[in-house]
Tab-separated table of C-alpha atoms in Angstrom:
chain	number	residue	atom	x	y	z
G	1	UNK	CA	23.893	-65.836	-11.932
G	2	UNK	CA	21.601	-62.625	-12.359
G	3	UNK	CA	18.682	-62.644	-14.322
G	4	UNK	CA	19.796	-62.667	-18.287
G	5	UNK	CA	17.890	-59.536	-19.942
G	6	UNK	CA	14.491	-60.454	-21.645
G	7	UNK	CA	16.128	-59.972	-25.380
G	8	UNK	CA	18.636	-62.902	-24.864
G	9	UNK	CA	16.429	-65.010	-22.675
G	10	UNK	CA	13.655	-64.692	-26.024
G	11	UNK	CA	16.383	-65.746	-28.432
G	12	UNK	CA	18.405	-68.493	-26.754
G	13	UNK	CA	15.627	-69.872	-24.129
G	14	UNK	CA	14.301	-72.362	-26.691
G	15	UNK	CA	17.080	-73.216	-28.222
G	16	UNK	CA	18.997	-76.290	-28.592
G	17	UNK	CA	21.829	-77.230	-26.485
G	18	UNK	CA	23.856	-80.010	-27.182
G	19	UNK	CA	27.320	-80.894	-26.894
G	20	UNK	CA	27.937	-81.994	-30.062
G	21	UNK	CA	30.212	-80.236	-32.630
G	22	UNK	CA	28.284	-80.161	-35.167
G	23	UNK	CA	24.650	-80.191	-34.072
G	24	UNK	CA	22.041	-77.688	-35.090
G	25	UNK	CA	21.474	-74.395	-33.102
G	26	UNK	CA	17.676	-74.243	-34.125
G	27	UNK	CA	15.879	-77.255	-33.315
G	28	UNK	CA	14.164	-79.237	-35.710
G	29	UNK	CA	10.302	-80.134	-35.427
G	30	UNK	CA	10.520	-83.706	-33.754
G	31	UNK	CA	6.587	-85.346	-35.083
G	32	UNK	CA	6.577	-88.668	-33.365
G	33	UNK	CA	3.734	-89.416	-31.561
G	34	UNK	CA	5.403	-92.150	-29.930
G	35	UNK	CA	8.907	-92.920	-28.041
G	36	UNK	CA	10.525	-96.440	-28.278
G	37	UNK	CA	11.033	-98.136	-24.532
G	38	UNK	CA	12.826	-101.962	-24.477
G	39	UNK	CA	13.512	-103.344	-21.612
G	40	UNK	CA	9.798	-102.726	-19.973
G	41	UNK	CA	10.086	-99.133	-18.979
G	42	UNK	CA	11.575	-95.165	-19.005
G	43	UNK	CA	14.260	-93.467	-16.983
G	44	UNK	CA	13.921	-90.281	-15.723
G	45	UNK	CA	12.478	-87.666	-18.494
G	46	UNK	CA	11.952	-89.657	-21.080
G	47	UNK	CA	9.330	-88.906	-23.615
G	48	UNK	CA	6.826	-91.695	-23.580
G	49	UNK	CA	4.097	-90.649	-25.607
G	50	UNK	CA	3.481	-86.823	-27.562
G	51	UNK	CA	0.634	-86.069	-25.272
G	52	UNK	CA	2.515	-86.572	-21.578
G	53	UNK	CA	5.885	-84.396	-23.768
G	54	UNK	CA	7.439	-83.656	-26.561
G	55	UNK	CA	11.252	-82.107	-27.182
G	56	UNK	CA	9.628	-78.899	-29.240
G	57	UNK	CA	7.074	-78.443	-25.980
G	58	UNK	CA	10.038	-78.761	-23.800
G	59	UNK	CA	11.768	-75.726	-25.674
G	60	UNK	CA	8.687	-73.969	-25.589
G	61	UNK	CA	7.938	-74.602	-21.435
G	62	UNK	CA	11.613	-73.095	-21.015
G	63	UNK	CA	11.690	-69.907	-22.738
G	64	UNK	CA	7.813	-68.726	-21.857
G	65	UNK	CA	9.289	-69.825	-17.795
G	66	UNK	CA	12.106	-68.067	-17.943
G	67	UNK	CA	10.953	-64.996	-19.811
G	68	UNK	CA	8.178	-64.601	-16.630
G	69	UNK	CA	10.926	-65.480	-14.092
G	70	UNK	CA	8.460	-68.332	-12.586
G	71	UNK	CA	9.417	-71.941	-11.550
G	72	UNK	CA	7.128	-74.159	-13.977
G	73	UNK	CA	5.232	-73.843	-17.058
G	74	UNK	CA	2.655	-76.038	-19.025
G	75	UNK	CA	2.092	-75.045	-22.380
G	76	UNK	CA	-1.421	-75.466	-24.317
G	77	UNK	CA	-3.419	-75.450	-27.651
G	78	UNK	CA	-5.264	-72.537	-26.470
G	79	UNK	CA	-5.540	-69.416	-24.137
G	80	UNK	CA	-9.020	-70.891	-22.800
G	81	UNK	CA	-7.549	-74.130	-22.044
G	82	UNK	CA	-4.492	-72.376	-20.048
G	83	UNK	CA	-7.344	-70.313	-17.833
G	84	UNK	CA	-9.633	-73.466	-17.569
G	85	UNK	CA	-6.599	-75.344	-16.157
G	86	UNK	CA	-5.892	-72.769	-13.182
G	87	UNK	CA	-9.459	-72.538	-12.467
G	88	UNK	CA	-9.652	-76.425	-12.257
G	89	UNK	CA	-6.743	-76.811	-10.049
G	90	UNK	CA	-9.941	-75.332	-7.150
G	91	UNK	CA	-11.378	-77.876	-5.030
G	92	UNK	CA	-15.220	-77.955	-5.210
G	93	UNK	CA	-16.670	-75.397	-2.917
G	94	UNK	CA	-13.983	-72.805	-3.474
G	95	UNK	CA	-14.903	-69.254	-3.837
G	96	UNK	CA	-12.657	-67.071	-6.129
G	97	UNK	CA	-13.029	-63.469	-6.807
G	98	UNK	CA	-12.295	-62.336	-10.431
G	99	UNK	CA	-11.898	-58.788	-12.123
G	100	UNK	CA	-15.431	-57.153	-13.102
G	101	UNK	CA	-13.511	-55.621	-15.981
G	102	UNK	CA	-12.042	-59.213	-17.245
G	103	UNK	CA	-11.886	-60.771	-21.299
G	104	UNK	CA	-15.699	-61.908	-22.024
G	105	UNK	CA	-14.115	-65.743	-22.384
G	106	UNK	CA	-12.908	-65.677	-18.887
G	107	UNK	CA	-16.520	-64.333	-17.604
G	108	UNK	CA	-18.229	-66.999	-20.398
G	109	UNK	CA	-16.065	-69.958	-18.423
G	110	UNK	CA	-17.194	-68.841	-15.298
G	111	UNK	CA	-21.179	-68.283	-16.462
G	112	UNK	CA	-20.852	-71.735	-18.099
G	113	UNK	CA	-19.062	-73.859	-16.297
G	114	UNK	CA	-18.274	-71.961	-12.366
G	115	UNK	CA	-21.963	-73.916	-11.264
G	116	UNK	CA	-20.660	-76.941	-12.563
G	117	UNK	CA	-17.210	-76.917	-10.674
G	118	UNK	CA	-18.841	-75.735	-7.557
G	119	UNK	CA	-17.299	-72.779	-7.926
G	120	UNK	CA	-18.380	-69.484	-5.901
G	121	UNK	CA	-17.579	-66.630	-8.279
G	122	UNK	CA	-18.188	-62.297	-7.405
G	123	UNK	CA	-17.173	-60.312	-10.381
G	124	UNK	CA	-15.737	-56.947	-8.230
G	125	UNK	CA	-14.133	-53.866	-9.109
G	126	UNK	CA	-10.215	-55.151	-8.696
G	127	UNK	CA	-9.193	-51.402	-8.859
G	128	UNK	CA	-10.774	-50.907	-5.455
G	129	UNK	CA	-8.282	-52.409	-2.699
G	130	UNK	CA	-11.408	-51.628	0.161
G	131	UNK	CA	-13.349	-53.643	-2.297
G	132	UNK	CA	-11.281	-56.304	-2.850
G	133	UNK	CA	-10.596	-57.082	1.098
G	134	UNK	CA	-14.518	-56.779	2.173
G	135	UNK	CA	-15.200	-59.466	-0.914
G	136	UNK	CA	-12.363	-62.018	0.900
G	137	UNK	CA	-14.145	-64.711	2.342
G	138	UNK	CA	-13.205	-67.543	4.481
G	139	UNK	CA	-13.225	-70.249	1.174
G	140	UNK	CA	-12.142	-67.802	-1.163
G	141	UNK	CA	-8.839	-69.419	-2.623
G	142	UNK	CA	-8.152	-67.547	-5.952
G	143	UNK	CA	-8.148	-63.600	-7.139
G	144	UNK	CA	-7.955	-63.746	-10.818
G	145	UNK	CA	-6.380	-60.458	-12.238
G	146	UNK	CA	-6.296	-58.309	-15.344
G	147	UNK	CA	-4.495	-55.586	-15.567
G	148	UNK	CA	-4.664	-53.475	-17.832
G	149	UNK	CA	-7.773	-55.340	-17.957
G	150	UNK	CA	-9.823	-56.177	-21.613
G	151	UNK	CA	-11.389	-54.063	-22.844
G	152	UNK	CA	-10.769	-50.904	-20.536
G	153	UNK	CA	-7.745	-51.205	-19.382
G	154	UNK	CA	-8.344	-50.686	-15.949
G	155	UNK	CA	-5.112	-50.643	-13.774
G	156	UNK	CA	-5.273	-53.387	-10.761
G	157	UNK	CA	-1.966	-52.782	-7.944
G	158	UNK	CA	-0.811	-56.523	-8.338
G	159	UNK	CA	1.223	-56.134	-5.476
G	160	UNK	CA	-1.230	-54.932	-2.700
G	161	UNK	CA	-4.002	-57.408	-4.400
G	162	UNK	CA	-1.313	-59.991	-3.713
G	163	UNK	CA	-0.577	-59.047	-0.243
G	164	UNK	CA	-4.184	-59.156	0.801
G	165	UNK	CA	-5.372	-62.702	-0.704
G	166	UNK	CA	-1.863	-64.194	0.675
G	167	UNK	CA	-3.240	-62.678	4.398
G	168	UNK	CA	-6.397	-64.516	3.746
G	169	UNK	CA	-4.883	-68.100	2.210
G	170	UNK	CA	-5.507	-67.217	-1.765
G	171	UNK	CA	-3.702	-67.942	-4.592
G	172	UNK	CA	-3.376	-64.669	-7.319
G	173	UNK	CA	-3.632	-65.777	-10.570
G	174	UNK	CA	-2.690	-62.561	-13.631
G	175	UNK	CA	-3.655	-63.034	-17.060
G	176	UNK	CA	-0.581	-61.583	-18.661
G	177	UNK	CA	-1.891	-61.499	-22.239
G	178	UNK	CA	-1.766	-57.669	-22.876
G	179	UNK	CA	1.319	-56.456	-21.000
G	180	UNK	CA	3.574	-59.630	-21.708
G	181	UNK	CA	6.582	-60.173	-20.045
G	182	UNK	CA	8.340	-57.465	-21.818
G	183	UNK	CA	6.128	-54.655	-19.853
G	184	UNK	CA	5.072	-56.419	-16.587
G	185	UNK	CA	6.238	-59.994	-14.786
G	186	UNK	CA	3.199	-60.476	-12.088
G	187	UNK	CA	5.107	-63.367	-10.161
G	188	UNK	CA	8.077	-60.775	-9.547
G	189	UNK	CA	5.125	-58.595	-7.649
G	190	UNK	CA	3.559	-61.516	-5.349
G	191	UNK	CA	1.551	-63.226	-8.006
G	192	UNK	CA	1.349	-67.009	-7.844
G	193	UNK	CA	0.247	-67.811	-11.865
G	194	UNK	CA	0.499	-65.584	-14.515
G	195	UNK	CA	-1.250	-66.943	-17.640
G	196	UNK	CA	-1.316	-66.193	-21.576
G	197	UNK	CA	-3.100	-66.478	-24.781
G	198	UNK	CA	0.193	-67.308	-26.578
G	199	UNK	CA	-2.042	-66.876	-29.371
G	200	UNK	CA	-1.277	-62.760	-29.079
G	201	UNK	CA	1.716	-61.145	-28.751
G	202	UNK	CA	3.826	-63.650	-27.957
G	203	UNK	CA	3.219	-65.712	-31.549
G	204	UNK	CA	2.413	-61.878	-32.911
G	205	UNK	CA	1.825	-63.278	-36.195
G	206	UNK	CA	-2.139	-64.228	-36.321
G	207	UNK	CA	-1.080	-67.557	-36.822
G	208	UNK	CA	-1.239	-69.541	-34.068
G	209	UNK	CA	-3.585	-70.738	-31.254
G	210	UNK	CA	-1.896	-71.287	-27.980
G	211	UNK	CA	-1.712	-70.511	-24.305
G	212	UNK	CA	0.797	-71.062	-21.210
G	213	UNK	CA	0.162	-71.383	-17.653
G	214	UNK	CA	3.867	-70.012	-15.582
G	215	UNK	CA	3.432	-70.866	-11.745
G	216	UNK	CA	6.094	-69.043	-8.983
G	217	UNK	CA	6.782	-72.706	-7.386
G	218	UNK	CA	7.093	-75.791	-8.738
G	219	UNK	CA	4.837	-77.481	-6.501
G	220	UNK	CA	1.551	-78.726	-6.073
G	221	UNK	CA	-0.214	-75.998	-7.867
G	222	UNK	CA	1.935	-76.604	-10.712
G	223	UNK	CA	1.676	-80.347	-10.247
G	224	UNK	CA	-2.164	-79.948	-10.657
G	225	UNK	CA	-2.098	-77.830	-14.092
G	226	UNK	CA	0.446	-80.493	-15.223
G	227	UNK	CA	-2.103	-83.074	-14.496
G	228	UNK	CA	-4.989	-81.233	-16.353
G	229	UNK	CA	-2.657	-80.524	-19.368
G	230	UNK	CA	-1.479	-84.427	-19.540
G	231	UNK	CA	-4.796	-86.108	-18.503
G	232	UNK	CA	-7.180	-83.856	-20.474
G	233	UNK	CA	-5.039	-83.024	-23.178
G	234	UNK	CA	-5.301	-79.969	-24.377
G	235	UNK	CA	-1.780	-79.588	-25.793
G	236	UNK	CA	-0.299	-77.690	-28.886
G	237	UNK	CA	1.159	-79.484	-31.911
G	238	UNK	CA	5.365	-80.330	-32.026
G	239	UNK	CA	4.442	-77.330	-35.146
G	240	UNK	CA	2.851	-74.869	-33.037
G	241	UNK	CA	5.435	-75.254	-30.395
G	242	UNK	CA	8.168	-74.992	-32.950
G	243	UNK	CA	6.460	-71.990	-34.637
G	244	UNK	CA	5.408	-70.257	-31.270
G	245	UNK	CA	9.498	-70.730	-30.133
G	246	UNK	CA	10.968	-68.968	-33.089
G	247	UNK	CA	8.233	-65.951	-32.937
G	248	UNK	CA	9.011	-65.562	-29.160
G	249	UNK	CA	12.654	-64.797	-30.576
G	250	UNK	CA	11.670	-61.448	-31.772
G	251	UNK	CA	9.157	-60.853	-29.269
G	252	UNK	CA	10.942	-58.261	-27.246
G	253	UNK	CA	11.693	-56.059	-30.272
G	254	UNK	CA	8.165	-56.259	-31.705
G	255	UNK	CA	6.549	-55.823	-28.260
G	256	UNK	CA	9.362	-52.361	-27.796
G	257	UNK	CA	7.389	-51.183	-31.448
G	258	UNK	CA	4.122	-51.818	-30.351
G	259	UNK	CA	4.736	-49.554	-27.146
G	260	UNK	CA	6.125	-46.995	-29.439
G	261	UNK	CA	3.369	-46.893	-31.642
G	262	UNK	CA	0.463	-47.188	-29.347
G	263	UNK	CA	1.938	-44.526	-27.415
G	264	UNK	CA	1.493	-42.171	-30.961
G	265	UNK	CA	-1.673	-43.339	-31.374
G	266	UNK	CA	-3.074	-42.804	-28.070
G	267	UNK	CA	-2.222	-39.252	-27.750
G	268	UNK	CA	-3.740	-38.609	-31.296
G	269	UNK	CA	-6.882	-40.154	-30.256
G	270	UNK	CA	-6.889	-38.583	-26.843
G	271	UNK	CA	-7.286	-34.858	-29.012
G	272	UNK	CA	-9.892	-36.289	-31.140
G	273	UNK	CA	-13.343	-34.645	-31.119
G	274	UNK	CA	-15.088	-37.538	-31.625
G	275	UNK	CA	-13.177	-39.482	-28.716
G	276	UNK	CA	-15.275	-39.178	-25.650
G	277	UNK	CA	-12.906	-41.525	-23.260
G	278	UNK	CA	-9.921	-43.097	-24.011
G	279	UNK	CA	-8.686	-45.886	-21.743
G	280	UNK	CA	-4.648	-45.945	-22.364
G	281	UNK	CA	-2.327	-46.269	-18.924
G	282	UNK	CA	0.028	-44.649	-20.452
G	283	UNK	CA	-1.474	-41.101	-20.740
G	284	UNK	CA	-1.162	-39.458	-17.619
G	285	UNK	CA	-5.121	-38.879	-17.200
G	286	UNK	CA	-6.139	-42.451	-16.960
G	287	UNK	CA	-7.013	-42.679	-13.120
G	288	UNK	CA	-4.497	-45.888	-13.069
G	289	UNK	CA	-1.502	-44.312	-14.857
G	290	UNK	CA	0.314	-43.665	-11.678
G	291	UNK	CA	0.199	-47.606	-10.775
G	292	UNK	CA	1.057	-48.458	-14.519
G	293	UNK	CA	4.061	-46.866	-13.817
G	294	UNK	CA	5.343	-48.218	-10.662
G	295	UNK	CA	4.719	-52.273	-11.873
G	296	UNK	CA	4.680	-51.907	-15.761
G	297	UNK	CA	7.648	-50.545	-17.975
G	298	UNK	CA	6.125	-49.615	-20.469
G	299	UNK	CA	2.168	-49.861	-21.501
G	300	UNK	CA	1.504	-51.973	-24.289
G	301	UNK	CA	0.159	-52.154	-27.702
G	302	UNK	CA	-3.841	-51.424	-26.612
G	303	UNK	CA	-5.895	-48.910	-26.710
G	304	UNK	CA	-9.575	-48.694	-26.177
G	305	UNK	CA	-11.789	-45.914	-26.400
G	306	UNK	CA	-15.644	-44.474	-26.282
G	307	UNK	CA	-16.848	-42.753	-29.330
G	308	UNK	CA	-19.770	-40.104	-29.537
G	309	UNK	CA	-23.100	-41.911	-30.502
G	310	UNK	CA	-23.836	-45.790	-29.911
G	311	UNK	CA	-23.196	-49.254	-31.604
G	312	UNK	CA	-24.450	-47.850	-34.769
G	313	UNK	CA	-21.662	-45.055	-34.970
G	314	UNK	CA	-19.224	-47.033	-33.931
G	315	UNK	CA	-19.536	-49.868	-36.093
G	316	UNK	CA	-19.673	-47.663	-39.385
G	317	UNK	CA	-15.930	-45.864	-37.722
G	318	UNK	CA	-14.574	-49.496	-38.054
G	319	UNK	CA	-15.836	-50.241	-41.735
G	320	UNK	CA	-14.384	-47.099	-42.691
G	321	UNK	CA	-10.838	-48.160	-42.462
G	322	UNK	CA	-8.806	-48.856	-45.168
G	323	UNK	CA	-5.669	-50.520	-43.522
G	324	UNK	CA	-6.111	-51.246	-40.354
G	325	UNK	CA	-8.301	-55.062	-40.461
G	326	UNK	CA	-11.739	-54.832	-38.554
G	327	UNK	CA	-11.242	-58.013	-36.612
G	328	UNK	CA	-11.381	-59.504	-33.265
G	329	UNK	CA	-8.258	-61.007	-31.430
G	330	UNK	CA	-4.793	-58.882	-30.855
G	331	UNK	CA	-1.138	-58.613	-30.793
G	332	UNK	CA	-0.288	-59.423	-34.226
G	333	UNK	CA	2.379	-57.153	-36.565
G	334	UNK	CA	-1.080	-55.713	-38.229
G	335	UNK	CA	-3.273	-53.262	-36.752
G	336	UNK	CA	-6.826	-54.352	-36.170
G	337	UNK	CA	-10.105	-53.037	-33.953
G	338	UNK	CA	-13.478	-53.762	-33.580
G	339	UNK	CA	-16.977	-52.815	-32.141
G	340	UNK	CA	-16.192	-54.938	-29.165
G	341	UNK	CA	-19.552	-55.639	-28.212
G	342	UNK	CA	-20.541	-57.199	-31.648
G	343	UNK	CA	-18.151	-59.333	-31.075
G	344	UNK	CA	-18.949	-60.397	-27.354
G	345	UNK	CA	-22.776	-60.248	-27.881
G	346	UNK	CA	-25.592	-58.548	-26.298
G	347	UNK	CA	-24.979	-60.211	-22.663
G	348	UNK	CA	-21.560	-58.298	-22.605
G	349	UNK	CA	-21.508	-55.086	-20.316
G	350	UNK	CA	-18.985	-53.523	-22.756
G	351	UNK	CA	-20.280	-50.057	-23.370
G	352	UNK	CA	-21.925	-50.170	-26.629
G	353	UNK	CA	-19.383	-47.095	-27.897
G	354	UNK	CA	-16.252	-48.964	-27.196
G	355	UNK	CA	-13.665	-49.527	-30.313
G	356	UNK	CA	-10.852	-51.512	-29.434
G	357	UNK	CA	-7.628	-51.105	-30.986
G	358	UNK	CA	-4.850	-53.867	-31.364
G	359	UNK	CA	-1.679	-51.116	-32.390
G	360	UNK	CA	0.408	-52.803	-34.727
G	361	UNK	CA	3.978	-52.291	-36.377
G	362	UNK	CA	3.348	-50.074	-39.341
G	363	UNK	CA	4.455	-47.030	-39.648
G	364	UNK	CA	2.370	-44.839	-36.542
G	365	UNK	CA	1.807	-41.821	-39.423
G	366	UNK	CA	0.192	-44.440	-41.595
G	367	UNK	CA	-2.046	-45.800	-38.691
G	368	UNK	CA	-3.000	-42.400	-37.383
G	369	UNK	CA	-3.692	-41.384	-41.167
G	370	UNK	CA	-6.189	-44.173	-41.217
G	371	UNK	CA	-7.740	-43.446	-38.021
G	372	UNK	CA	-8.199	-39.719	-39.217
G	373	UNK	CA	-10.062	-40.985	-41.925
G	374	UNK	CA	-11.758	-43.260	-40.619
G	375	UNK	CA	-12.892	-41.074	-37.361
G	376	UNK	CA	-13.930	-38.173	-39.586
G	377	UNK	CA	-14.436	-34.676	-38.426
């Protein structure tokens, strides 16, 4: 059968299906922490115990697989866990190459703990294909991608980064976080992992913690992650699994308003006078727009961009604003920004003019009204 568009895979990939006449279409939240087994063992995929599976984690591993198109998925209780996994799939020695641009948790794992996994790790310019290749090196077995990376949205070609590290033996793993599955599905362009903060668009509610791991194959790489999830366990409550599964149901039409909006938005900002840069794929002068189009349909719901003056100036722009929430995180149905660098500290090389914007689902005159406002003259 062909692929199922994204809009019925969100609604009916989690789902229950049963063949009873009467049974529920939603599923219910199944708590047990424990499965009964007489007779001194389990067949086949039976639950055992709620850290090796649970029926509402199943549902949840299903949709978030087929919605990226992958093989496998292993579900979490947060985005960090979901990137620590792939990065501890490496054996010790391995040298991995990740996107200078990249979230400041991603770079904090790597400062904190890339020593302690014997891990060699170049931060590069993931933009620059010349770059990329002369940074291969005979032990480097992972390329870690963002694109558009956080916070400036620079635009990486997944599929040419893809054909180079598979020349040279590596795995290419693309958080997915900010374009979602809706926009861009990395394993469709060469990608061997695509990973999420589930905590962001996909639950799009600022209300739950969570992150997934998708793999192309179901095979040892997958095998690995599913290791790490069961044996450290870092997995999400039967709740957040249920929760996460019903907000991925109306994912697809939030994530459509979201590219509306920020669309609005970014073109409002780019006329500003007090908007030095703004870093959007989808206007036609960002240097990556030209990529953006070719492997994303449509751009997403962030914006960031470089006001005139430093921290100072742009920290009082973000006080000023009178609906949209100064706050970190993203995704959610509310609008919210931040003085990024506040919030990743002074080690950060975030330019210390950079707002970043998380474009949510009111009304794009009311957001840009606020903005004005807030922006001044």
């Amino acid at each position: 059968m062909k692929r199922k568009n994204i809009e019925t895979i969100a609604i009916h990939g989690s789902m229950k299906t049963s063949s009873m006449e009467n049974d529920t279409i939603v599923p219910g939240i199944e708590v047990s922490t424990i499965y009964e087994h007489r007779n001194g063992g389990h067949k086949e995929g039976d639950d055992k115990y709620i850290r090796l599976s649970n029926p509402n984690r199943d549902q949840l591993e299903n949709v978030i697989k087929e919605l990226e198109g992958g093989d496998s998925c292993a579900v979490f209780s947060s985005g960090m866990a979901a990137i620590s996994s792939v990065f501890q799939t490496l054996e010790s020695g391995a040298h991995v190459l990740v996107a200078d641009d990249v979230y400041f948790g991603t770079r904090k794992l790597m400062w904190e703990f890339g020593d302690k996994w014997n891990l060699e790790v170049d931060f590069i310019d993931m933009t620059d294909l010349d770059k990329v290749d002369s940074s291969m090196k005979e032990n480097t077995k992972l390329v870690w991608l963002e694109t558009p990376s956080n916070p400036r949205l620079l635009i990486t070609d997944v599929k040419a980064v893809s054909k180079l590290a598979k020349g040279k033996g590596a795995l290419v793993a693309v958080d997915n976080t900010w374009p979602t599955p809706y926009n861009m599905r990395p394993l469709e362009m060469g990608a061997d992992v695509s990973v999420h903060s589930t905590t962001k668009y996909l639950g799009g509610h600022s209300d739950i913690l969570g992150g997934a791991v998708i793999t192309k194959e179901d095979g040892e790489l997958f095998e690995k992650i599913r290791l790490i999830q069961r044996v450290q366990g870092a997995v999400p409550s039967p709740r957040d699994c249920w929760l996460l599964s019903r907000s991925i149901r109306s994912f697809p039409y939030r994530m459509r308003a979201h590219n509306e909006n920020a669309r609005k938005v970014a073109n409002f900002l780019s006329k500003h006078p007090k908007v030095q840069v703004i870093y959007y794929p989808g206007l036609d002068s960002h240097p990556g727009h030209e990529i953006a189009k070719e492997q994303m349909d449509d751009f997403g719901g962030m914006i960031s961009f470089l006001i005139e003056g430093g921290s100072k100036e742009a920290i009082e722009i973000v006080s000023r604003s009178k609906m949209i929430k100064a706050a970190t995180s993203l995704g959610g149905i509310e609008s919210i920004w931040e003085h990024r660098k506040s919030s990743e500290g002074d080690e950060s090389p975030t330019p210390d003019n950079l707002i970043r914007l998380s474009v949510g689902l009111e009304h794009p005159d009311d957001i840009i009204e606020d903005l004005e406002q807030a922006l001044g003259n």
